């Protein structure tokens, strides 16, 4: 079954275009090394919940929006291999680092997931 890395971040609305440019470059690198799919989406119909919600999860501020993203791999083994290559790629090094990211990485939520349904 496919394996998925999922991400949730808060991005200042003024930085969404910058984030999109970085994301496009990163996505091409992931795909180049074998990821099956790379998707990033900006919140469109996401409300602040009373107890839980996407905005609450990332401690979204009034001037921010939520980005939901995922990367699809053939397997966990492929994911580990691909991520190692991506993290060693000099193109990624140019884009990464706290001073280069257009969002607060401390509020990023991420993890790997085993597929349980594939229709």
mmCIF file of C-alpha atoms in Angstrom, residues 9 11-13 16-17 19-20 39-46 64-69:
data_model
loop_
_atom_site.group_PDB
_atom_site.id
_atom_site.type_symbol
_atom_site.label_atom_id
_atom_site.label_comp_id
_atom_site.label_asym_id
_atom_site.label_seq_id
_atom_site.Cartn_x
_atom_site.Cartn_y
_atom_site.Cartn_z
ATOM 1 C CA UNK A 9 1.353 24.728 8.534
ATOM 2 C CA UNK A 11 1.581 30.734 6.525
ATOM 3 C CA UNK A 12 1.213 34.518 6.730
ATOM 4 C CA UNK A 13 -1.185 35.521 3.962
ATOM 5 C CA UNK A 16 1.593 32.647 0.303
ATOM 6 C CA UNK A 17 3.032 33.505 -3.131
ATOM 7 C CA UNK A 19 5.641 29.846 -0.181
ATOM 8 C CA UNK A 20 4.044 28.620 -3.426
ATOM 9 C CA UNK A 39 0.225 18.316 -3.310
ATOM 10 C CA UNK A 40 -0.116 21.527 -1.333
ATOM 11 C CA UNK A 41 -3.414 23.288 -0.762
ATOM 12 C CA UNK A 42 -4.375 26.572 0.875
ATOM 13 C CA UNK A 43 -7.395 26.790 3.188
ATOM 14 C CA UNK A 44 -10.613 27.778 1.440
ATOM 15 C CA UNK A 45 -13.418 26.509 3.661
ATOM 16 C CA UNK A 46 -11.746 26.099 7.052
ATOM 17 C CA UNK A 64 -2.312 33.752 8.470
ATOM 18 C CA UNK A 65 -3.890 30.935 6.488
ATOM 19 C CA UNK A 66 -3.500 27.165 6.684
ATOM 20 C CA UNK A 67 -1.617 25.033 4.166
ATOM 21 C CA UNK A 68 -2.397 21.311 4.005
ATOM 22 C CA UNK A 69 0.081 19.170 2.085
#
